[in-house]
mmCIF file of C-alpha atoms and ligand atoms in Angstrom:
data_model
loop_
_atom_site.group_PDB
_atom_site.id
_atom_site.type_symbol
_atom_site.label_atom_id
_atom_site.label_comp_id
_atom_site.label_asym_id
_atom_site.label_seq_id
_atom_site.Cartn_x
_atom_site.Cartn_y
_atom_site.Cartn_z
ATOM 1 C CA MET A 85 -303.473 37.690 229.181
ATOM 2 C CA THR A 86 -306.274 35.643 230.670
ATOM 3 C CA ARG A 87 -309.269 34.758 228.584
ATOM 4 C CA GLU A 88 -311.484 37.025 230.695
ATOM 5 C CA ARG A 89 -309.178 39.993 230.362
ATOM 6 C CA LEU A 90 -308.798 39.516 226.641
ATOM 7 C CA TRP A 91 -312.525 39.301 226.361
ATOM 8 C CA LEU A 92 -313.035 42.382 228.498
ATOM 9 C CA ARG A 93 -310.546 44.350 226.458
ATOM 10 C CA SER A 94 -312.280 43.415 223.190
ATOM 11 C CA PHE A 95 -315.646 44.117 224.683
ATOM 12 C CA LEU A 96 -314.641 47.562 225.928
ATOM 13 C CA GLY A 97 -313.065 48.334 222.561
ATOM 14 C CA ILE A 98 -316.203 47.386 220.673
ATOM 15 C CA THR A 99 -318.393 49.245 223.145
ATOM 16 C CA LEU A 100 -316.390 52.437 222.724
ATOM 17 C CA ILE A 101 -316.431 52.195 218.928
ATOM 18 C CA GLY A 102 -320.133 51.463 219.095
ATOM 19 C CA MET A 103 -320.798 54.494 221.268
ATOM 20 C CA VAL A 104 -318.821 56.764 218.968
ATOM 21 C CA LEU A 105 -320.549 55.489 215.842
ATOM 22 C CA PHE A 106 -324.027 55.308 217.263
ATOM 23 C CA GLY A 107 -323.863 58.288 219.565
ATOM 24 C CA PHE A 108 -326.257 57.753 222.424
ATOM 25 C CA SER A 109 -329.283 57.936 220.151
ATOM 26 C CA HIS A 110 -330.242 54.314 220.706
ATOM 27 C CA GLY A 111 -331.415 55.027 224.201
ATOM 28 C CA SER A 112 -333.301 51.792 224.625
ATOM 29 C CA ILE A 113 -330.369 49.618 223.604
ATOM 30 C CA SER A 114 -327.868 49.171 226.352
ATOM 31 C CA LEU A 115 -324.392 48.425 225.048
ATOM 32 C CA ALA A 116 -323.081 47.862 228.525
ATOM 33 C CA ASP A 117 -324.570 44.653 229.811
ATOM 34 C CA GLU A 118 -324.783 44.629 233.607
ATOM 35 C CA SER A 119 -325.427 40.915 233.748
ATOM 36 C CA GLU A 120 -322.309 39.454 232.180
ATOM 37 C CA PRO A 121 -322.433 36.091 233.970
ATOM 38 C CA ASP A 122 -325.818 35.602 232.361
ATOM 39 C CA ASN A 123 -324.514 36.048 228.853
ATOM 40 C CA LEU A 124 -325.266 32.926 226.864
ATOM 41 C CA ARG A 125 -321.646 32.189 226.060
ATOM 42 C CA ASN A 126 -320.639 32.191 229.720
ATOM 43 C CA LEU A 127 -323.536 29.991 230.714
ATOM 44 C CA ALA A 128 -322.925 27.673 227.774
ATOM 45 C CA SER A 129 -319.255 27.210 228.494
ATOM 46 C CA GLN A 130 -320.119 26.290 232.076
ATOM 47 C CA ARG A 131 -322.411 23.610 230.670
ATOM 48 C CA GLY A 132 -319.760 22.356 228.255
ATOM 49 C CA ILE A 133 -321.585 23.333 225.085
ATOM 50 C CA PHE A 134 -320.947 25.887 222.368
ATOM 51 C CA ILE A 135 -323.603 28.454 221.527
ATOM 52 C CA GLY A 136 -323.173 29.873 218.063
ATOM 53 C CA ALA A 137 -324.658 31.987 215.313
ATOM 54 C CA ALA A 138 -324.381 32.246 211.534
ATOM 55 C CA VAL A 139 -323.037 35.557 210.276
ATOM 56 C CA MET A 140 -322.064 37.370 207.106
ATOM 57 C CA SER A 141 -318.836 39.336 207.131
ATOM 58 C CA SER A 142 -320.579 42.637 206.255
ATOM 59 C CA GLN A 143 -322.699 42.355 209.406
ATOM 60 C CA LEU A 144 -319.560 42.575 211.513
ATOM 61 C CA ASN A 145 -319.279 46.239 210.458
ATOM 62 C CA GLU A 146 -322.329 47.010 212.542
ATOM 63 C CA PRO A 147 -321.147 47.762 216.095
ATOM 64 C CA LEU A 148 -324.250 46.383 217.772
ATOM 65 C CA PHE A 149 -324.121 43.240 215.710
ATOM 66 C CA ALA A 150 -320.467 42.706 216.509
ATOM 67 C CA SER A 151 -320.804 43.434 220.211
ATOM 68 C CA THR A 152 -323.879 41.230 220.627
ATOM 69 C CA LEU A 153 -322.174 38.395 218.801
ATOM 70 C CA ALA A 154 -318.985 38.642 220.840
ATOM 71 C CA LYS A 155 -320.835 38.989 224.137
ATOM 72 C CA GLN A 156 -323.381 36.229 223.738
ATOM 73 C CA PHE A 157 -321.835 33.570 221.494
ATOM 74 C CA ASN A 158 -318.698 31.471 221.639
ATOM 75 C CA MET A 159 -319.022 29.880 218.206
ATOM 76 C CA VAL A 160 -319.575 31.281 214.762
ATOM 77 C CA VAL A 161 -320.367 29.917 211.295
ATOM 78 C CA ALA A 162 -320.360 31.702 207.949
ATOM 79 C CA GLU A 163 -323.920 31.917 206.664
ATOM 80 C CA ASN A 164 -322.670 31.893 203.058
ATOM 81 C CA GLU A 165 -319.080 32.897 202.626
ATOM 82 C CA MET A 166 -317.473 29.476 203.020
ATOM 83 C CA LYS A 167 -319.688 27.886 200.394
ATOM 84 C CA PHE A 168 -318.113 26.578 197.199
ATOM 85 C CA SER A 169 -319.107 29.468 194.923
ATOM 86 C CA TYR A 170 -317.639 31.982 197.377
ATOM 87 C CA LEU A 171 -314.381 30.171 198.032
ATOM 88 C CA GLN A 172 -313.669 28.988 194.492
ATOM 89 C CA PRO A 173 -315.580 31.257 192.114
ATOM 90 C CA ARG A 174 -313.305 30.322 189.220
ATOM 91 C CA LYS A 175 -311.703 26.925 188.813
ATOM 92 C CA GLY A 176 -308.450 26.904 190.714
ATOM 93 C CA HIS A 177 -308.877 30.482 192.015
ATOM 94 C CA PHE A 178 -309.671 30.674 195.684
ATOM 95 C CA SER A 179 -311.028 33.739 197.401
ATOM 96 C CA PHE A 180 -310.829 33.635 201.184
ATOM 97 C CA THR A 181 -311.124 37.325 202.045
ATOM 98 C CA ALA A 182 -314.717 37.436 203.306
ATOM 99 C CA ALA A 183 -314.530 34.128 205.157
ATOM 100 C CA ASP A 184 -311.205 35.131 206.677
ATOM 101 C CA ARG A 185 -312.820 38.197 208.221
ATOM 102 C CA ILE A 186 -315.278 36.003 210.060
ATOM 103 C CA VAL A 187 -312.550 33.643 211.231
ATOM 104 C CA GLU A 188 -310.362 36.549 212.373
ATOM 105 C CA PHE A 189 -313.292 37.990 214.312
ATOM 106 C CA ALA A 190 -313.775 34.617 215.962
ATOM 107 C CA MET A 191 -310.109 34.298 216.888
ATOM 108 C CA LYS A 192 -310.071 37.804 218.317
ATOM 109 C CA HIS A 193 -313.073 37.066 220.501
ATOM 110 C CA ASP A 194 -312.103 33.588 221.529
ATOM 111 C CA MET A 195 -314.862 31.865 219.577
ATOM 112 C CA ALA A 196 -314.808 28.474 217.882
ATOM 113 C CA VAL A 197 -315.627 28.232 214.168
ATOM 114 C CA ARG A 198 -317.793 25.790 212.227
ATOM 115 C CA GLY A 199 -316.941 25.573 208.562
ATOM 116 C CA HIS A 200 -320.023 25.372 206.356
ATOM 117 C CA CYS A 201 -319.866 23.663 203.978
ATOM 118 C CA LEU A 202 -317.412 21.776 201.794
ATOM 119 C CA LEU A 203 -319.916 20.033 199.480
ATOM 120 C CA TRP A 204 -323.526 20.941 198.712
ATOM 121 C CA HIS A 205 -325.837 21.034 195.711
ATOM 122 C CA GLN A 206 -326.592 24.744 196.074
ATOM 123 C CA GLN A 207 -324.434 27.858 195.868
ATOM 124 C CA ASN A 208 -321.997 26.139 193.576
ATOM 125 C CA PRO A 209 -320.071 28.094 190.922
ATOM 126 C CA THR A 210 -321.375 27.867 187.353
ATOM 127 C CA TRP A 211 -318.094 26.331 186.211
ATOM 128 C CA LEU A 212 -319.114 23.160 188.055
ATOM 129 C CA ASN A 213 -321.976 22.685 185.573
ATOM 130 C CA LYS A 214 -320.315 20.742 182.819
ATOM 131 C CA LYS A 215 -319.817 17.162 181.764
ATOM 132 C CA TRP A 216 -317.147 15.721 184.017
ATOM 133 C CA THR A 217 -315.622 12.298 184.053
ATOM 134 C CA LYS A 218 -315.611 10.624 187.441
ATOM 135 C CA ALA A 219 -311.835 11.023 187.746
ATOM 136 C CA GLU A 220 -312.011 14.726 186.870
ATOM 137 C CA LEU A 221 -314.735 15.531 189.365
ATOM 138 C CA LEU A 222 -313.062 13.523 192.128
ATOM 139 C CA ASP A 223 -310.003 15.624 191.456
ATOM 140 C CA VAL A 224 -311.990 18.876 191.626
ATOM 141 C CA MET A 225 -313.660 17.739 194.840
ATOM 142 C CA ARG A 226 -310.434 16.686 196.525
ATOM 143 C CA HIS A 227 -308.614 19.819 195.426
ATOM 144 C CA HIS A 228 -311.367 22.054 196.830
ATOM 145 C CA ILE A 229 -311.543 20.224 200.137
ATOM 146 C CA THR A 230 -307.793 20.016 200.529
ATOM 147 C CA THR A 231 -307.216 23.689 199.780
ATOM 148 C CA VAL A 232 -309.995 24.956 202.029
ATOM 149 C CA VAL A 233 -309.325 22.693 205.005
ATOM 150 C CA GLN A 234 -305.606 23.417 204.724
ATOM 151 C CA HIS A 235 -306.236 27.174 204.676
ATOM 152 C CA TYR A 236 -308.245 26.989 207.905
ATOM 153 C CA ARG A 237 -306.315 24.231 209.640
ATOM 154 C CA GLY A 238 -305.993 25.030 213.332
ATOM 155 C CA ARG A 239 -308.656 27.738 213.128
ATOM 156 C CA VAL A 240 -311.761 25.912 211.904
ATOM 157 C CA LYS A 241 -312.173 22.901 214.126
ATOM 158 C CA TYR A 242 -315.567 21.656 212.850
ATOM 159 C CA TRP A 243 -316.557 21.119 209.218
ATOM 160 C CA ASP A 244 -319.813 20.309 207.513
ATOM 161 C CA VAL A 245 -318.194 18.080 204.917
ATOM 162 C CA VAL A 246 -321.381 17.081 203.108
ATOM 163 C CA ASN A 247 -324.525 19.159 203.384
ATOM 164 C CA GLU A 248 -327.988 17.853 202.505
ATOM 165 C CA GLY A 249 -326.912 14.701 200.694
ATOM 166 C CA ILE A 250 -330.128 12.817 201.470
ATOM 167 C CA GLU A 251 -333.642 13.483 200.148
ATOM 168 C CA ASP A 252 -336.696 13.640 202.379
ATOM 169 C CA ASN A 253 -337.694 10.112 201.288
ATOM 170 C CA GLY A 254 -334.323 8.766 202.384
ATOM 171 C CA SER A 255 -332.702 8.307 198.973
ATOM 172 C CA TYR A 256 -329.435 9.907 197.938
ATOM 173 C CA ARG A 257 -329.907 13.386 196.547
ATOM 174 C CA ARG A 258 -329.022 13.512 192.852
ATOM 175 C CA THR A 259 -326.384 16.210 193.119
ATOM 176 C CA VAL A 260 -323.527 16.859 190.721
ATOM 177 C CA TRP A 261 -321.309 14.932 193.164
ATOM 178 C CA TYR A 262 -323.603 11.925 193.357
ATOM 179 C CA ASN A 263 -324.430 11.838 189.661
ATOM 180 C CA VAL A 264 -320.825 11.769 188.499
ATOM 181 C CA ILE A 265 -318.917 10.130 191.345
ATOM 182 C CA GLY A 266 -321.620 7.921 192.839
ATOM 183 C CA LYS A 267 -322.501 7.483 196.495
ATOM 184 C CA ASP A 268 -318.840 7.021 197.412
ATOM 185 C CA TYR A 269 -318.327 10.752 197.031
ATOM 186 C CA ILE A 270 -319.362 11.088 200.664
ATOM 187 C CA ASP A 271 -316.704 8.716 202.023
ATOM 188 C CA GLU A 272 -314.100 10.251 199.740
ATOM 189 C CA ALA A 273 -314.911 13.780 200.859
ATOM 190 C CA PHE A 274 -314.508 12.896 204.533
ATOM 191 C CA LYS A 275 -311.240 11.089 203.845
ATOM 192 C CA ALA A 276 -309.868 14.068 201.951
ATOM 193 C CA ALA A 277 -310.728 16.479 204.760
ATOM 194 C CA HIS A 278 -309.307 14.199 207.435
ATOM 195 C CA ALA A 279 -306.048 13.710 205.539
ATOM 196 C CA VAL A 280 -305.406 17.462 205.670
ATOM 197 C CA ASP A 281 -306.541 18.137 209.225
ATOM 198 C CA PRO A 282 -306.722 15.043 211.417
ATOM 199 C CA ASP A 283 -307.703 17.234 214.385
ATOM 200 C CA ALA A 284 -310.834 18.624 212.754
ATOM 201 C CA GLU A 285 -314.243 17.178 213.628
ATOM 202 C CA LEU A 286 -316.070 16.234 210.460
ATOM 203 C CA TYR A 287 -319.863 16.381 210.203
ATOM 204 C CA TYR A 288 -322.626 15.252 207.918
ATOM 205 C CA ASN A 289 -325.298 18.007 208.040
ATOM 206 C CA ASP A 290 -328.939 17.974 206.957
ATOM 207 C CA TYR A 291 -332.387 19.446 207.545
ATOM 208 C CA GLY A 292 -335.695 17.831 208.387
ATOM 209 C CA ALA A 293 -334.024 14.888 210.094
ATOM 210 C CA GLU A 294 -334.416 16.029 213.680
ATOM 211 C CA GLY A 295 -337.231 13.705 214.666
ATOM 212 C CA LEU A 296 -337.624 9.999 213.969
ATOM 213 C CA ASN A 297 -338.649 10.101 210.322
ATOM 214 C CA ASP A 298 -337.541 8.296 207.139
ATOM 215 C CA LYS A 299 -334.877 10.848 206.404
ATOM 216 C CA ALA A 300 -333.421 10.621 209.902
ATOM 217 C CA MET A 301 -333.331 6.828 209.529
ATOM 218 C CA ALA A 302 -331.532 7.074 206.185
ATOM 219 C CA ILE A 303 -328.973 9.426 207.704
ATOM 220 C CA TYR A 304 -328.538 7.127 210.666
ATOM 221 C CA ARG A 305 -327.845 4.206 208.291
ATOM 222 C CA LEU A 306 -325.476 6.329 206.218
ATOM 223 C CA VAL A 307 -323.335 7.427 209.146
ATOM 224 C CA ARG A 308 -323.451 3.999 210.792
ATOM 225 C CA GLY A 309 -322.119 2.533 207.546
ATOM 226 C CA MET A 310 -319.404 5.159 207.410
ATOM 227 C CA LYS A 311 -318.324 4.366 210.964
ATOM 228 C CA LYS A 312 -318.248 0.633 210.144
ATOM 229 C CA ARG A 313 -316.093 1.268 207.095
ATOM 230 C CA GLY A 314 -313.685 3.342 209.156
ATOM 231 C CA VAL A 315 -314.506 6.581 207.355
ATOM 232 C CA PRO A 316 -313.411 9.559 209.488
ATOM 233 C CA ILE A 317 -316.799 10.988 210.430
ATOM 234 C CA HIS A 318 -317.177 12.512 213.876
ATOM 235 C CA GLY A 319 -320.625 13.975 214.013
ATOM 236 C CA VAL A 320 -324.020 14.757 212.569
ATOM 237 C CA GLY A 321 -325.424 18.257 212.205
ATOM 238 C CA LEU A 322 -329.171 18.650 212.616
ATOM 239 C CA GLN A 323 -330.118 21.972 211.048
ATOM 240 C CA MET A 324 -333.363 22.573 212.954
ATOM 241 C CA HIS A 325 -335.166 25.062 210.726
ATOM 242 C CA ILE A 326 -338.570 24.705 212.300
ATOM 243 C CA ASP A 327 -342.007 26.264 212.316
ATOM 244 C CA ALA A 328 -343.258 27.269 215.754
ATOM 245 C CA SER A 329 -346.838 26.352 214.975
ATOM 246 C CA GLY A 330 -346.062 22.948 213.476
ATOM 247 C CA TYR A 331 -343.327 21.790 215.793
ATOM 248 C CA PRO A 332 -344.381 19.040 218.195
ATOM 249 C CA LEU A 333 -342.543 19.594 221.434
ATOM 250 C CA ASN A 334 -341.994 15.904 221.998
ATOM 251 C CA SER A 335 -340.749 15.017 218.554
ATOM 252 C CA GLY A 336 -338.342 12.139 218.924
ATOM 253 C CA LEU A 337 -335.387 14.497 218.860
ATOM 254 C CA LYS A 338 -334.036 13.052 222.053
ATOM 255 C CA ARG A 339 -334.161 9.459 220.795
ATOM 256 C CA ASN A 340 -332.715 10.429 217.442
ATOM 257 C CA ILE A 341 -329.805 12.173 219.139
ATOM 258 C CA GLN A 342 -329.333 9.191 221.420
ATOM 259 C CA ARG A 343 -329.020 6.662 218.622
ATOM 260 C CA LEU A 344 -326.552 8.881 216.764
ATOM 261 C CA THR A 345 -324.389 9.453 219.814
ATOM 262 C CA ASP A 346 -324.576 5.704 220.612
ATOM 263 C CA LEU A 347 -322.583 5.249 217.399
ATOM 264 C CA GLY A 348 -319.809 7.305 218.977
ATOM 265 C CA LEU A 349 -320.745 10.458 217.082
ATOM 266 C CA LYS A 350 -321.208 14.002 218.292
ATOM 267 C CA VAL A 351 -324.319 16.003 217.412
ATOM 268 C CA HIS A 352 -324.485 19.724 216.652
ATOM 269 C CA ILE A 353 -327.688 21.662 216.191
ATOM 270 C CA THR A 354 -326.302 23.677 213.314
ATOM 271 C CA GLU A 355 -328.874 26.138 211.945
ATOM 272 C CA MET A 356 -331.673 26.560 214.414
ATOM 273 C CA ASP A 357 -334.416 29.044 213.714
ATOM 274 C CA VAL A 358 -338.037 28.911 214.796
ATOM 275 C CA ARG A 359 -340.166 30.815 212.333
ATOM 276 C CA LEU A 360 -343.423 32.526 213.237
ATOM 277 C CA THR A 361 -346.259 34.004 211.236
ATOM 278 C CA THR A 362 -345.394 37.687 211.088
ATOM 279 C CA PRO A 363 -345.988 39.987 212.739
ATOM 280 C CA ALA A 364 -345.486 37.823 215.806
ATOM 281 C CA SER A 365 -348.009 37.887 218.638
ATOM 282 C CA LYS A 366 -347.347 37.636 222.332
ATOM 283 C CA ALA A 367 -348.590 34.070 222.224
ATOM 284 C CA SER A 368 -346.398 33.041 219.296
ATOM 285 C CA LEU A 369 -343.314 34.597 220.879
ATOM 286 C CA GLU A 370 -344.079 32.624 223.998
ATOM 287 C CA ARG A 371 -344.422 29.434 222.009
ATOM 288 C CA GLN A 372 -341.100 30.204 220.345
ATOM 289 C CA ARG A 373 -339.524 30.663 223.772
ATOM 290 C CA ARG A 374 -340.749 27.257 224.899
ATOM 291 C CA ILE A 375 -339.456 25.553 221.767
ATOM 292 C CA TYR A 376 -335.998 27.091 222.079
ATOM 293 C CA ARG A 377 -335.935 26.189 225.739
ATOM 294 C CA ASP A 378 -337.106 22.609 225.241
ATOM 295 C CA ILE A 379 -334.646 21.922 222.465
ATOM 296 C CA MET A 380 -331.787 23.400 224.455
ATOM 297 C CA GLU A 381 -332.774 21.216 227.397
ATOM 298 C CA VAL A 382 -332.813 18.088 225.253
ATOM 299 C CA CYS A 383 -329.357 19.020 223.955
ATOM 300 C CA LEU A 384 -327.986 19.602 227.434
ATOM 301 C CA GLU A 385 -329.183 16.191 228.577
ATOM 302 C CA ASN A 386 -326.781 14.447 226.219
ATOM 303 C CA PRO A 387 -323.104 15.293 226.769
ATOM 304 C CA ASN A 388 -322.323 14.432 223.151
ATOM 305 C CA VAL A 389 -324.376 17.334 221.868
ATOM 306 C CA THR A 390 -321.588 19.851 221.895
ATOM 307 C CA ALA A 391 -322.952 22.868 220.003
ATOM 308 C CA VAL A 392 -326.200 24.682 219.312
ATOM 309 C CA LEU A 393 -326.127 27.393 216.642
ATOM 310 C CA THR A 394 -328.856 29.694 215.410
ATOM 311 C CA TRP A 395 -329.047 30.608 211.732
ATOM 312 C CA GLY A 396 -328.409 34.280 212.246
ATOM 313 C CA LEU A 397 -328.283 36.538 215.248
ATOM 314 C CA THR A 398 -331.041 39.094 214.888
ATOM 315 C CA ASP A 399 -334.430 39.112 213.162
ATOM 316 C CA ARG A 400 -333.057 42.136 211.298
ATOM 317 C CA TYR A 401 -331.013 39.748 209.156
ATOM 318 C CA THR A 402 -332.674 36.400 208.740
ATOM 319 C CA TRP A 403 -332.775 34.372 205.541
ATOM 320 C CA ILE A 404 -336.536 33.925 206.150
ATOM 321 C CA PRO A 405 -338.549 34.642 204.121
ATOM 322 C CA GLN A 406 -336.560 36.146 201.203
ATOM 323 C CA HIS A 407 -334.097 33.305 200.733
ATOM 324 C CA ALA A 408 -336.038 30.434 202.200
ATOM 325 C CA PRO A 409 -338.547 28.118 200.440
ATOM 326 C CA SER A 410 -341.517 30.040 199.021
ATOM 327 C CA SER A 411 -343.927 28.059 201.193
ATOM 328 C CA TRP A 412 -342.529 29.995 204.148
ATOM 329 C CA ALA A 413 -343.893 33.297 202.831
ATOM 330 C CA GLY A 414 -345.413 35.414 205.587
ATOM 331 C CA MET A 415 -343.135 33.906 208.191
ATOM 332 C CA GLY A 416 -340.081 35.228 209.979
ATOM 333 C CA GLU A 417 -338.838 36.581 213.310
ATOM 334 C CA PRO A 418 -337.125 33.258 214.000
ATOM 335 C CA LEU A 419 -334.106 34.255 216.100
ATOM 336 C CA LEU A 420 -333.121 35.194 219.658
ATOM 337 C CA PHE A 421 -332.720 38.963 219.123
ATOM 338 C CA ASP A 422 -335.301 41.278 217.585
ATOM 339 C CA VAL A 423 -334.613 43.779 214.805
ATOM 340 C CA ASN A 424 -333.252 46.270 217.358
ATOM 341 C CA TYR A 425 -331.091 43.665 219.060
ATOM 342 C CA GLY A 426 -333.477 43.452 221.989
ATOM 343 C CA LYS A 427 -333.570 40.115 223.780
ATOM 344 C CA LYS A 428 -336.689 38.199 222.809
ATOM 345 C CA PRO A 429 -338.568 35.718 224.990
ATOM 346 C CA ALA A 430 -336.682 33.062 222.967
ATOM 347 C CA PHE A 431 -333.398 34.440 224.285
ATOM 348 C CA TYR A 432 -334.630 33.999 227.839
ATOM 349 C CA GLY A 433 -335.819 30.490 226.999
ATOM 350 C CA VAL A 434 -332.295 29.506 225.977
ATOM 351 C CA GLN A 435 -330.853 31.310 228.968
ATOM 352 C CA GLU A 436 -333.162 29.514 231.404
ATOM 353 C CA ALA A 437 -332.289 26.150 229.930
ATOM 354 C CA LEU A 438 -328.564 26.926 230.218
ATOM 355 C CA LYS A 439 -329.043 27.992 233.808
ATOM 356 C CA GLY A 440 -330.916 24.770 234.523
ATOM 357 C CA LEU A 441 -333.959 26.682 235.734
HETATM 358 C C1 XIL B 97 -328.945 29.901 203.209
HETATM 359 C C2 XIL B 97 -328.536 31.316 203.559
HETATM 360 O O1 XIL B 97 -329.053 31.629 204.826
HETATM 361 C C3 XIL B 97 -329.051 32.280 202.530
HETATM 362 O O2 XIL B 97 -328.534 33.579 202.771
HETATM 363 C C4 XIL B 97 -328.650 31.823 201.128
HETATM 364 O O3 XIL B 97 -329.262 32.660 200.173
HETATM 365 C C5 XIL B 97 -329.076 30.389 200.893
HETATM 366 O O4 XIL B 97 -328.542 29.565 201.911
HETATM 367 N N1 XIL B 97 -329.535 25.083 204.768
HETATM 368 C C6 XIL B 97 -328.188 25.378 204.742
HETATM 369 C C7 XIL B 97 -327.723 26.782 204.656
HETATM 370 O O5 XIL B 97 -327.360 24.456 204.902
HETATM 371 O O6 XIL B 97 -326.501 26.899 203.989
HETATM 372 C C8 XIL B 97 -328.777 27.652 204.012
HETATM 373 O O7 XIL B 97 -328.330 28.995 204.091
HETATM 374 C C9 XIL B 97 -330.112 27.470 204.705
HETATM 375 C C10 XIL B 97 -330.579 26.047 204.584
#
């Protein structure tokens, strides 16, 4: 069956289920989209880039969530369910059920998957908090990476191997991995992942390093060193959690991306959201549209930027503000779809950029 027909079949299936479950009560929300060629995923694949969103498996139960995701996006990432505490809640006991649902959804709808994330300092299981020897923790780290990458080999093509390993001032973050193993934990993690799946693209991912600041320079030096040492790193993820009012439109993003890709690396925008003071105004939604559009345009200019993902799909389920830093209180509405899955100005900003308008 051709890709289009498979897609159409899934789409019709979801639409029918959606109509049965929702009745026709949601009059303003059209499940049948008349403008399929304008769906972001179709436009993005014509431009040779993935457009993705972070999801939680429970959200896939919601017909409108599932249909919007499958229609508009061709890449998916687990917002939480591939993190260490979810996948290995007890030492040696792996739990893939929730993450598998997301991956199965992606396979069914012909979407690529980013795995997020093998090593981080947050959302770790409590059993990791103990006094380890270096050899013991290296063993734990390698066993986790090997088991997870093996489980998803052939289905998860892109991995955030190390997430947020650098502090804002450019020094190594004092995580459990760094404190016990030393800075070599990063090289060792990439080598372990590559040994299991040589076809996977392996990324270093971080926030606040989009423009040309100290942190971005430290990350540049880190990945340049890794490349020189022959460590199997293939890309850098720039998270892109940004504030619409504070974000300078000409921020050095383009030059930062250029110097990373000059090293032979790919770049993914991995967790984009553009938060606004809530409730949003017409003017702030317009500003958000311009930011999404500008960033998408910068990404499209460089062929080695191969994916742009938003950290969520709809403003109905965003990590901001409940789970985000407390300084972001009073902010939200950061995504492309509003709480009723309506397309926001930001959606059209991305669409225009993809169309080259
Ligand atoms: C966030 C999730 O969105 C929240 O649901 C969770 O409570 C905490 O983590 N950088 C990352 C992501 O790399 O994993 C974080 O996700 C957001 C910041």
